[in-house]
CSV table of C-alpha atoms and ligand atoms in Angstrom, one decimal:
chain,number,residue,atom,x,y,z
A,887,MET,CA,13.9,44.8,0.6
A,888,SER,CA,13.2,45.2,4.0
A,889,ASP,CA,16.4,45.3,6.6
A,890,PHE,CA,13.6,43.7,9.2
A,891,ILE,CA,13.5,40.0,9.2
A,892,VAL,CA,9.8,39.7,9.9
A,893,ALA,CA,8.9,42.1,7.2
A,894,ARG,CA,11.2,40.6,4.9
A,895,LEU,CA,10.3,36.9,5.6
A,896,ARG,CA,6.5,37.7,5.1
A,897,ARG,CA,7.1,39.1,2.0
A,898,ARG,CA,9.0,36.2,0.8
A,899,TYR,CA,6.5,33.6,2.1
A,900,ARG,CA,3.4,35.4,0.4
A,901,ASP,CA,5.4,35.5,-3.0
A,902,GLY,CA,6.5,32.0,-2.6
A,903,GLU,CA,10.2,32.4,-2.9
A,904,PRO,CA,12.1,30.0,-0.9
A,905,ILE,CA,13.9,31.5,2.3
A,906,HIS,CA,17.8,31.3,2.3
A,907,SER,CA,19.3,31.4,5.7
A,908,VAL,CA,22.9,30.1,7.2
A,909,THR,CA,24.6,30.3,10.8
A,910,ALA,CA,27.5,32.7,11.0
A,911,TYR,CA,29.6,33.2,14.2
A,912,ASP,CA,32.3,35.8,13.3
A,913,TYR,CA,33.5,38.1,10.4
A,914,PHE,CA,34.4,35.7,8.2
A,915,THR,CA,30.8,33.9,8.3
A,916,ALA,CA,29.1,36.6,8.6
A,917,LEU,CA,30.9,38.5,5.3
A,918,LEU,CA,29.9,35.2,3.5
A,919,ALA,CA,26.5,35.7,4.5
A,920,SER,CA,26.4,39.3,3.6
A,921,GLU,CA,28.2,39.0,0.5
A,922,THR,CA,25.6,36.4,-1.1
A,923,GLN,CA,22.6,38.3,0.3
A,924,MET,CA,21.1,36.1,2.8
A,925,ASP,CA,17.6,36.4,3.9
A,926,PHE,CA,18.9,36.3,7.6
A,927,VAL,CA,21.6,34.6,9.9
A,928,LEU,CA,21.2,32.7,12.8
A,929,VAL,CA,24.0,33.1,15.3
A,930,GLY,CA,23.5,29.1,16.5
A,931,ASP,CA,24.2,28.1,19.8
A,932,SER,CA,26.2,25.2,17.1
A,933,LEU,CA,28.7,27.8,17.9
A,934,ALA,CA,29.4,25.4,20.8
A,935,ASN,CA,30.6,22.6,18.8
A,936,VAL,CA,31.8,24.3,15.7
A,937,VAL,CA,33.7,27.3,17.0
A,938,GLN,CA,34.4,25.9,20.8
A,939,GLY,CA,34.6,22.3,20.0
A,940,HIS,CA,32.2,20.8,22.2
A,941,SER,CA,30.6,17.7,21.8
A,942,THR,CA,27.3,19.3,22.5
A,943,THR,CA,25.6,22.7,22.6
A,944,VAL,CA,25.1,22.8,26.5
A,945,PRO,CA,28.0,24.7,27.1
A,946,VAL,CA,28.0,27.9,25.7
A,947,THR,CA,26.9,30.6,27.6
A,948,LEU,CA,24.5,33.6,27.3
A,949,ASP,CA,27.2,36.1,27.5
A,950,GLU,CA,29.4,34.0,24.8
A,951,MET,CA,26.1,34.3,22.3
A,952,ILE,CA,25.8,37.8,23.0
A,953,TYR,CA,29.9,38.1,22.2
A,954,HIS,CA,29.3,36.8,18.9
A,955,THR,CA,25.8,38.2,18.1
A,956,LYS,CA,27.5,41.7,18.5
A,957,ILE,CA,30.6,40.5,16.0
A,958,VAL,CA,27.9,39.3,13.4
A,959,CYS,CA,25.8,42.1,13.9
A,960,ARG,CA,28.5,44.6,12.7
A,961,HIS,CA,29.1,42.5,9.2
A,962,PHE,CA,25.5,41.5,8.6
A,963,PRO,CA,22.4,43.8,8.6
A,964,ALA,CA,21.4,43.5,12.4
A,965,GLY,CA,17.6,43.5,11.9
A,966,ARG,CA,18.0,40.2,10.3
A,967,VAL,CA,20.4,38.9,12.7
A,968,VAL,CA,18.6,36.3,15.1
A,969,ILE,CA,20.6,35.0,18.2
A,970,ASP,CA,19.8,31.8,19.6
A,971,MET,CA,19.2,31.2,23.2
A,972,PRO,CA,21.5,28.9,24.6
A,973,PHE,CA,20.9,25.9,27.0
A,974,GLY,CA,19.2,27.1,30.5
A,975,SER,CA,18.8,30.7,29.5
A,976,CYS,CA,14.6,29.9,28.5
A,977,LYS,CA,12.1,27.2,29.7
A,978,ALA,CA,12.3,27.7,33.8
A,979,ASP,CA,9.5,30.2,33.7
A,980,ALA,CA,8.4,32.6,31.3
A,981,ALA,CA,9.4,35.7,33.4
A,982,SER,CA,12.9,34.4,33.3
A,983,THR,CA,12.9,33.4,29.6
A,984,VAL,CA,11.5,36.8,28.7
A,985,GLN,CA,14.2,38.5,30.8
A,986,ASN,CA,17.0,36.5,29.4
A,987,CYS,CA,15.7,37.1,25.8
A,988,VAL,CA,15.1,40.8,26.2
A,989,ARG,CA,18.7,41.3,27.5
A,990,ALA,CA,19.8,39.2,24.5
A,991,PHE,CA,18.0,41.3,21.9
A,992,GLN,CA,19.0,44.5,24.0
A,993,GLU,CA,22.7,43.9,24.0
A,994,SER,CA,23.4,42.4,21.1
A,995,GLY,CA,21.4,44.8,18.9
A,996,CYS,CA,20.3,41.9,16.7
A,997,GLY,CA,16.6,41.5,15.2
A,998,ALA,CA,14.9,38.8,16.7
A,999,VAL,CA,15.9,35.9,19.5
A,1000,LYS,CA,15.1,32.1,18.8
A,1001,PHE,CA,14.5,29.3,21.5
A,1002,GLU,CA,14.2,25.4,21.4
A,1003,GLY,CA,11.0,23.6,22.1
A,1004,ALA,CA,7.3,25.0,22.8
A,1005,THR,CA,6.7,24.3,26.6
A,1006,ASP,CA,4.1,26.1,28.1
A,1007,SER,CA,6.5,28.8,29.6
A,1008,ASN,CA,8.0,29.1,26.3
A,1009,ILE,CA,4.6,29.8,24.6
A,1010,GLU,CA,3.8,32.3,27.3
A,1011,ALA,CA,7.2,34.1,26.7
A,1012,THR,CA,6.6,34.0,23.3
A,1013,ARG,CA,3.3,36.1,23.6
A,1014,ILE,CA,5.1,38.4,26.1
A,1015,LEU,CA,8.0,39.0,24.0
A,1016,THR,CA,6.0,39.9,20.5
A,1017,GLU,CA,3.9,42.3,22.3
A,1018,MET,CA,6.8,44.0,23.7
A,1019,GLY,CA,8.5,43.9,20.0
A,1020,VAL,CA,10.8,41.2,20.3
A,1021,PRO,CA,10.5,38.9,17.0
A,1022,VAL,CA,10.3,35.4,18.2
A,1023,LEU,CA,11.7,32.7,15.7
A,1024,ALA,CA,10.7,28.7,17.0
A,1025,HIS,CA,12.6,25.9,16.9
A,1026,LEU,CA,10.9,22.7,17.0
A,1027,GLY,CA,11.6,18.6,16.0
A,1028,LEU,CA,15.0,17.6,17.0
A,1029,LEU,CA,16.2,20.0,20.1
A,1030,PRO,CA,20.1,19.4,20.4
A,1031,GLN,CA,19.5,21.1,23.9
A,1032,ARG,CA,17.8,18.0,25.3
A,1033,VAL,CA,20.4,15.5,23.9
A,1034,ASN,CA,21.3,14.3,27.0
A,1035,SER,CA,18.0,13.3,28.0
A,1036,ASP,CA,16.7,12.3,24.9
A,1037,GLY,CA,19.7,9.9,24.0
A,1038,GLY,CA,20.7,11.1,20.9
A,1039,TYR,CA,20.3,13.1,17.7
A,1040,ARG,CA,17.2,11.1,16.1
A,1041,MET,CA,14.6,12.0,13.2
A,1042,GLN,CA,11.2,13.0,14.4
A,1043,GLY,CA,7.3,13.1,13.9
A,1044,LYS,CA,7.8,9.6,12.5
A,1045,THR,CA,4.6,8.1,13.8
A,1046,ASP,CA,1.3,9.9,13.0
A,1047,LYS,CA,1.0,10.8,17.0
A,1048,ALA,CA,4.4,12.0,17.0
A,1049,ALA,CA,3.6,14.7,13.6
A,1050,ARG,CA,0.4,15.6,15.0
A,1051,GLU,CA,2.1,16.6,18.5
A,1052,LEU,CA,4.7,18.6,16.4
A,1053,LEU,CA,2.0,20.6,14.7
A,1054,ARG,CA,0.3,21.1,17.5
A,1055,GLN,CA,3.3,22.5,19.2
A,1056,ALA,CA,3.9,24.7,16.0
A,1057,ARG,CA,0.4,26.1,15.9
A,1058,ALA,CA,0.8,27.3,19.9
A,1059,MET,CA,3.9,29.1,18.9
A,1060,GLN,CA,2.4,30.6,16.0
A,1061,GLU,CA,-0.7,31.7,17.8
A,1062,ALA,CA,1.4,33.2,20.5
A,1063,GLY,CA,2.9,35.3,18.0
A,1064,ALA,CA,6.3,33.2,16.6
A,1065,PHE,CA,6.8,34.8,12.9
A,1066,ALA,CA,8.3,31.6,11.7
A,1067,VAL,CA,9.2,28.0,12.7
A,1068,ILE,CA,12.9,26.4,12.2
A,1069,LEU,CA,12.1,22.5,12.0
A,1070,GLU,CA,15.0,20.4,12.6
A,1071,CYS,CA,15.5,16.8,11.2
A,1072,VAL,CA,11.5,16.3,10.9
A,1073,VAL,CA,10.7,13.7,8.6
A,1074,PRO,CA,9.5,15.0,5.1
A,1075,ALA,CA,6.1,14.0,5.3
A,1076,ALA,CA,5.2,15.6,8.8
A,1077,ALA,CA,7.3,18.5,7.8
A,1078,GLU,CA,5.3,19.5,4.5
A,1079,MET,CA,2.3,18.6,6.6
A,1080,ILE,CA,3.1,21.3,9.3
A,1081,THR,CA,4.0,23.8,6.7
A,1082,ARG,CA,0.8,23.3,4.7
A,1083,GLU,CA,-1.2,23.9,7.9
A,1084,LEU,CA,0.6,27.0,9.1
A,1085,LYS,CA,0.2,30.4,8.3
A,1086,ILE,CA,4.1,31.5,8.9
A,1087,PRO,CA,7.0,30.5,7.0
A,1088,THR,CA,9.0,26.9,8.4
A,1089,ILE,CA,12.6,27.0,8.0
A,1090,GLY,CA,14.1,23.4,7.5
A,1091,ILE,CA,17.2,21.8,8.5
A,1092,GLY,CA,17.2,17.9,7.8
A,1093,CYS,CA,13.6,17.7,6.5
A,1094,GLY,CA,14.0,17.5,2.9
A,1095,ASN,CA,13.0,19.4,0.3
A,1096,VAL,CA,9.2,20.5,1.6
A,1097,THR,CA,9.7,23.7,3.8
A,1098,SER,CA,9.3,27.2,3.0
A,1099,GLY,CA,12.9,27.8,3.6
A,1100,GLN,CA,16.2,26.2,4.4
A,1101,ILE,CA,19.0,27.0,7.0
A,1102,ILE,CA,22.6,24.8,7.5
A,1103,VAL,CA,25.5,25.3,9.5
A,1104,MET,CA,28.1,27.4,7.7
A,1105,HIS,CA,31.0,25.0,8.6
A,1106,ASP,CA,29.1,21.7,7.4
A,1107,ILE,CA,28.7,23.2,3.8
A,1108,LEU,CA,32.3,24.8,3.6
A,1109,GLY,CA,33.6,21.6,5.0
A,1110,MET,CA,35.5,23.8,7.5
A,1111,LEU,CA,36.4,20.9,9.8
A,1112,PRO,CA,37.6,17.4,9.8
A,1113,GLY,CA,35.4,14.3,10.5
A,1114,LYS,CA,32.0,13.8,9.0
A,1115,ALA,CA,29.5,16.5,8.7
A,1116,PRO,CA,25.7,15.5,9.0
A,1117,SER,CA,24.2,13.3,6.1
A,1118,PHE,CA,21.9,16.0,5.2
A,1119,ALA,CA,24.4,18.9,4.9
A,1120,LYS,CA,25.8,19.0,1.3
A,1121,GLN,CA,29.7,19.8,1.3
A,1122,TYR,CA,30.0,22.6,-1.6
A,1123,ALA,CA,33.8,23.1,0.0
A,1124,GLN,CA,36.3,21.5,1.4
A,1125,LEU,CA,37.9,23.9,3.2
A,1126,PHE,CA,39.8,22.3,6.4
A,1127,SER,CA,42.0,20.1,3.6
A,1128,THR,CA,42.7,23.2,1.4
A,1129,ALA,CA,43.8,25.2,4.8
A,1130,LEU,CA,45.6,22.2,6.0
A,1131,ALA,CA,47.4,21.9,2.9
A,1132,ALA,CA,48.5,25.7,2.8
A,1133,VAL,CA,49.9,26.0,6.4
A,1134,GLN,CA,51.6,22.5,6.0
A,1135,GLN,CA,53.4,24.0,3.0
A,1136,TYR,CA,54.0,27.2,5.0
A,1137,ARG,CA,55.6,24.9,7.5
A,1138,ASP,CA,57.7,23.1,5.0
A,1139,GLU,CA,59.1,26.4,3.8
A,1140,VAL,CA,60.0,27.9,6.8
A,1141,SER,CA,61.9,24.3,7.8
A,1142,SER,CA,63.6,24.6,4.3
A,1143,ARG,CA,64.2,28.3,4.7
A,1144,SER,CA,62.5,29.3,1.3
A,1145,PHE,CA,59.8,31.2,3.3
A,1146,PRO,CA,60.4,34.4,3.1
A,1147,GLU,CA,62.3,34.6,-0.5
A,1148,VAL,CA,65.1,36.6,-0.5
A,1149,GLY,CA,64.4,40.1,-1.3
A,1150,SER,CA,60.6,40.0,-1.4
A,1151,GLU,CA,60.5,42.1,1.9
A,1152,SER,CA,59.3,45.5,1.3
A,1153,ASP,CA,60.7,49.0,2.5
A,1154,SER,CA,57.3,50.6,2.1
A,1155,THR,CA,56.0,51.6,6.2
A,1156,GLU,CA,52.4,52.3,4.3
A,1157,GLN,CA,52.0,48.6,4.1
A,1158,PRO,CA,49.4,47.0,6.1
A,1159,ALA,CA,50.6,44.2,8.4
A,1160,GLY,CA,49.2,41.1,9.0
A,1161,SER,CA,45.4,40.0,9.1
A,1162,THR,CA,44.8,43.6,9.4
A,1163,ALA,CA,45.2,44.0,5.8
A,1164,TYR,CA,42.1,42.4,5.0
A,1165,LEU,CA,39.9,44.5,7.1
A,1166,ARG,CA,37.4,46.4,5.3
A,1167,SER,CA,35.9,49.9,6.7
B,2426,KIV,O1,22.5,26.2,16.3
B,2426,KIV,C1,22.0,26.0,15.4
B,2426,KIV,O2,22.9,26.1,14.4
B,2426,KIV,C2,20.7,25.6,15.1
B,2426,KIV,C3,20.5,25.6,13.6
B,2426,KIV,C4,20.8,24.0,13.3
B,2426,KIV,C5,19.1,25.8,13.2
B,2426,KIV,O3,20.0,25.7,15.8
């Protein structure tokens, strides 16, 4: 299978196979995506939430996105890594959007860029970037970077008019050259209609089982953080509670002096120390 995202997704779409994708932000999450042979990974600006602990995606910067994307590109095929353009790096005008995307693409070494919305300048930037050879993944529906002005996280495309507007935006991004469209929290009927009308794949999150593929935030399916994950994110593991119990046990065993066990220390100097034991070449 191709290690370039556009060719791989085109093939999957042509063959009618579901496209699978997750977010990744670091060595651990990239390794999970790589071992499970995801079609692509997104270094999402959701890292503001799940890695940095902010309440919205607004604070994460372009420099921080590039830093994390470089890490992911070392552990997952770089041609299938997508960098999410953070708040403020797109939309003001097409020229600055193109400049920011080219910088992100070139410095991180990833295979595509993604940005939220289909404003006139985003459509124009998509046209220019596609001509330059920078693949663009569109993102429509719920746009988390607009949460402060839109007043919350709500399902999109509920009325006929809203669904038709989403289709108009998706078509405009497709005509400009976007190779696929992420649909976030679009009601299933509208997501299905858009998927049927487009000639490029739709990748859904919170849209039901009607799109050409699915993407999900890694931390949500692994239960890596305390508190509730979004209702559409099935939790396949409860890593936070497992890790908490382990760290609690370590703490208790240090308190009771039962760790380290007497006589457990090695005299070999060849043993790798600490976390370097887990590094693969
Ligand atoms: O930042 C992100 O994780 C995303 C996905 C939810 C699509 O944009």
